[in-house]
Coordinates of C-alpha atoms in Angstrom, one line a residue:
V1 CA -0.4 0.0 0.0
G2 CA 1.1 3.4 -0.8
L3 CA 3.7 2.4 -3.1
G4 CA 2.3 4.6 -6.2
K5 CA 1.6 0.9 -8.4
T6 CA -2.2 2.5 -9.1
I7 CA -0.3 5.8 -10.4
E8 CA 2.1 3.7 -12.1
A9 CA -0.1 2.0 -14.3
A10 CA -2.3 5.5 -14.5
L11 CA 0.8 6.7 -16.2
V12 CA 1.0 4.0 -18.3
I13 CA -2.8 4.2 -18.8
S14 CA -2.8 7.2 -20.0
Q15 CA 0.4 6.9 -22.3
R16 CA -1.9 4.4 -24.0
W17 CA -5.1 6.0 -23.8
W18 CA -3.8 9.4 -26.0
E19 CA -1.1 7.5 -28.1
R20 CA -5.0 6.6 -29.6
E21 CA -3.9 2.5 -27.7
R22 CA -8.0 3.3 -26.7
R23 CA -9.1 -0.3 -26.0
I24 CA -8.3 -1.3 -22.5
L25 CA -9.2 -3.3 -20.0
L26 CA -8.5 -3.0 -15.7
I27 CA -9.4 -6.4 -14.2
V28 CA -9.1 -6.0 -10.6
P29 CA -10.9 -7.1 -7.3
A30 CA -14.8 -6.0 -6.6
S31 CA -14.3 -4.0 -4.1
L32 CA -12.4 -1.8 -6.1
R33 CA -13.7 -1.1 -8.8
K34 CA -15.4 2.4 -7.9
Q35 CA -11.8 3.6 -6.8
W36 CA -10.0 3.0 -9.9
A37 CA -12.6 4.8 -12.5
A38 CA -12.2 7.6 -9.2
E39 CA -8.7 8.0 -9.5
L40 CA -8.8 7.3 -13.2
H41 CA -11.1 10.8 -13.9
E42 CA -10.3 12.6 -11.0
K43 CA -6.5 12.6 -11.6
F44 CA -5.8 11.7 -15.0
S45 CA -9.2 12.8 -16.9
L46 CA -9.8 9.3 -18.6
P47 CA -13.5 8.5 -18.3
S48 CA -14.2 5.4 -17.8
V49 CA -16.8 2.5 -17.0
I50 CA -17.4 -0.7 -14.8
L51 CA -18.7 -3.2 -16.6
D52 CA -20.6 -5.7 -14.5
A53 CA -24.3 -8.1 -15.5
K54 CA -26.7 -6.0 -13.9
R55 CA -24.6 -2.3 -15.9
I56 CA -24.7 -4.3 -19.1
K57 CA -28.3 -4.7 -18.4
D58 CA -28.7 -1.6 -17.9
I59 CA -27.0 -1.3 -21.3
K60 CA -29.2 -3.0 -23.1
K61 CA -32.5 -1.5 -21.7
E62 CA -31.2 1.8 -23.0
G63 CA -30.8 0.7 -26.0
R64 CA -27.4 2.0 -26.3
P65 CA -24.4 0.0 -27.5
N66 CA -22.4 -2.7 -25.1
P67 CA -19.5 -0.7 -24.4
L68 CA -17.4 -3.5 -24.6
G69 CA -14.6 -3.6 -27.9
R70 CA -15.0 0.3 -28.1
D71 CA -12.3 2.7 -27.6
D72 CA -14.2 5.6 -25.9
A73 CA -13.2 4.4 -22.1
I74 CA -11.4 2.6 -20.3
I75 CA -13.2 -0.7 -19.3
I76 CA -13.2 -1.7 -15.9
M77 CA -14.5 -5.3 -14.7
S78 CA -14.2 -7.1 -11.5
Y79 CA -11.7 -10.9 -12.0
E80 CA -15.2 -13.3 -11.5
Y81 CA -16.9 -10.9 -13.7
A82 CA -14.0 -10.8 -16.3
A83 CA -13.5 -14.9 -15.7
R84 CA -17.3 -15.4 -16.9
L85 CA -17.1 -13.5 -19.9
S86 CA -13.9 -14.6 -21.5
D87 CA -14.7 -16.3 -24.4
T88 CA -15.9 -12.1 -25.1
L89 CA -12.6 -10.7 -24.1
R90 CA -11.1 -13.5 -26.2
Q91 CA -12.8 -12.0 -29.7
I92 CA -11.3 -7.9 -28.6
A93 CA -8.2 -7.1 -29.5
W94 CA -6.8 -5.3 -26.1
N95 CA -4.2 -2.7 -27.0
L96 CA -3.3 -3.2 -22.5
V97 CA -4.5 -5.1 -20.1
V98 CA -3.8 -4.2 -16.2
F99 CA -4.5 -6.8 -13.6
D100 CA -4.7 -5.1 -10.3
E101 CA -4.1 -7.6 -7.2
A102 CA -2.5 -9.7 -9.6
H103 CA -0.7 -11.6 -7.0
K104 CA -4.7 -13.3 -7.4
L105 CA -3.3 -15.4 -10.2
R106 CA -0.2 -16.6 -9.4
N107 CA -1.2 -20.3 -9.1
V108 CA -1.8 -20.3 -12.4
Y109 CA 0.4 -23.2 -13.2
K110 CA -1.2 -25.7 -11.1
A111 CA -4.5 -23.7 -11.4
A112 CA -7.3 -26.6 -12.8
E113 CA -8.3 -25.7 -16.2
N114 CA -11.9 -23.6 -15.7
S115 CA -10.4 -22.1 -12.2
R116 CA -10.4 -18.9 -13.2
A117 CA -6.8 -18.1 -13.3
S118 CA -6.5 -20.2 -16.0
V119 CA -9.6 -18.9 -18.3
L120 CA -8.3 -15.4 -17.8
R121 CA -5.0 -16.3 -19.0
K122 CA -6.3 -18.3 -22.3
A123 CA -9.1 -16.1 -23.0
L124 CA -6.0 -12.6 -23.1
A125 CA -3.4 -14.6 -24.3
G126 CA -1.3 -12.7 -26.8
R127 CA -2.1 -8.8 -25.4
Q128 CA 0.0 -6.7 -23.1
K129 CA -0.4 -6.6 -19.8
L130 CA 0.7 -5.6 -16.6
L131 CA 0.6 -6.8 -13.4
L132 CA 0.3 -4.9 -10.5
T133 CA 0.7 -6.3 -6.5
A134 CA 2.1 -5.7 -3.3
T135 CA 2.3 -9.0 -2.1
P136 CA 5.1 -10.8 -1.7
L137 CA 6.0 -13.9 -3.3
Q138 CA 6.0 -16.8 0.1
N139 CA 9.9 -17.1 -1.3
N140 CA 8.3 -20.0 -3.6
L141 CA 9.7 -19.0 -7.2
M142 CA 6.8 -21.5 -8.2
E143 CA 4.7 -18.6 -7.9
L144 CA 7.1 -15.6 -9.7
F145 CA 6.6 -19.0 -12.6
G146 CA 2.8 -18.4 -12.1
L147 CA 2.5 -14.5 -12.7
V148 CA 5.9 -14.6 -15.7
S149 CA 2.6 -17.4 -17.5
V150 CA 0.1 -15.4 -17.2
I151 CA 1.9 -12.3 -19.4
D152 CA 4.3 -15.1 -22.1
E153 CA 3.0 -19.0 -21.8
T154 CA 6.4 -20.0 -23.6
Y155 CA 9.2 -17.6 -21.9
F156 CA 10.0 -19.5 -19.2
G157 CA 8.8 -23.4 -21.1
S158 CA 7.9 -25.6 -19.0
E159 CA 7.1 -26.0 -15.7
Q160 CA 9.7 -29.0 -15.7
A161 CA 12.2 -26.6 -17.2
F162 CA 11.8 -24.0 -14.7
R163 CA 12.3 -26.8 -11.8
S164 CA 15.8 -28.0 -13.0
E165 CA 16.5 -24.2 -14.2
F166 CA 15.6 -21.8 -11.0
G167 CA 15.0 -24.7 -8.2
G168 CA 11.3 -24.3 -8.6

């Protein structure tokens, strides 16, 4: 807390926004969605929309287009909702995906195929990502392997190759 992760991430997001690379997705714990929207608006003058099932339903009722895949606002959603929409997210050419509290993904390498972490890793493969966390890795190199595999599954090779190289 207080290390400036949000500010640093918002600087990266701002740069992308002004470069007109505006398909930006923030995946955050549900409790932090409003905080992110407020920070982006108040400190960086960036538009955002928080999406959840109720909000999508309201947007459809109002006859407005679904904001997913558009480039007029930064999309903010919870880990849970993002995992539920994984098939839809996979089809969008995101310019940047930010995971706040990314340590929630650290065990992806040993998670079930249908786990939230695995589903999100597959759905957002090939997209540029920014992972934010202040949670230490508990002296377990395999957690580092898991986080890096969210960014690039091939970077360290297989789990076995990583373990033989670094001890795991």
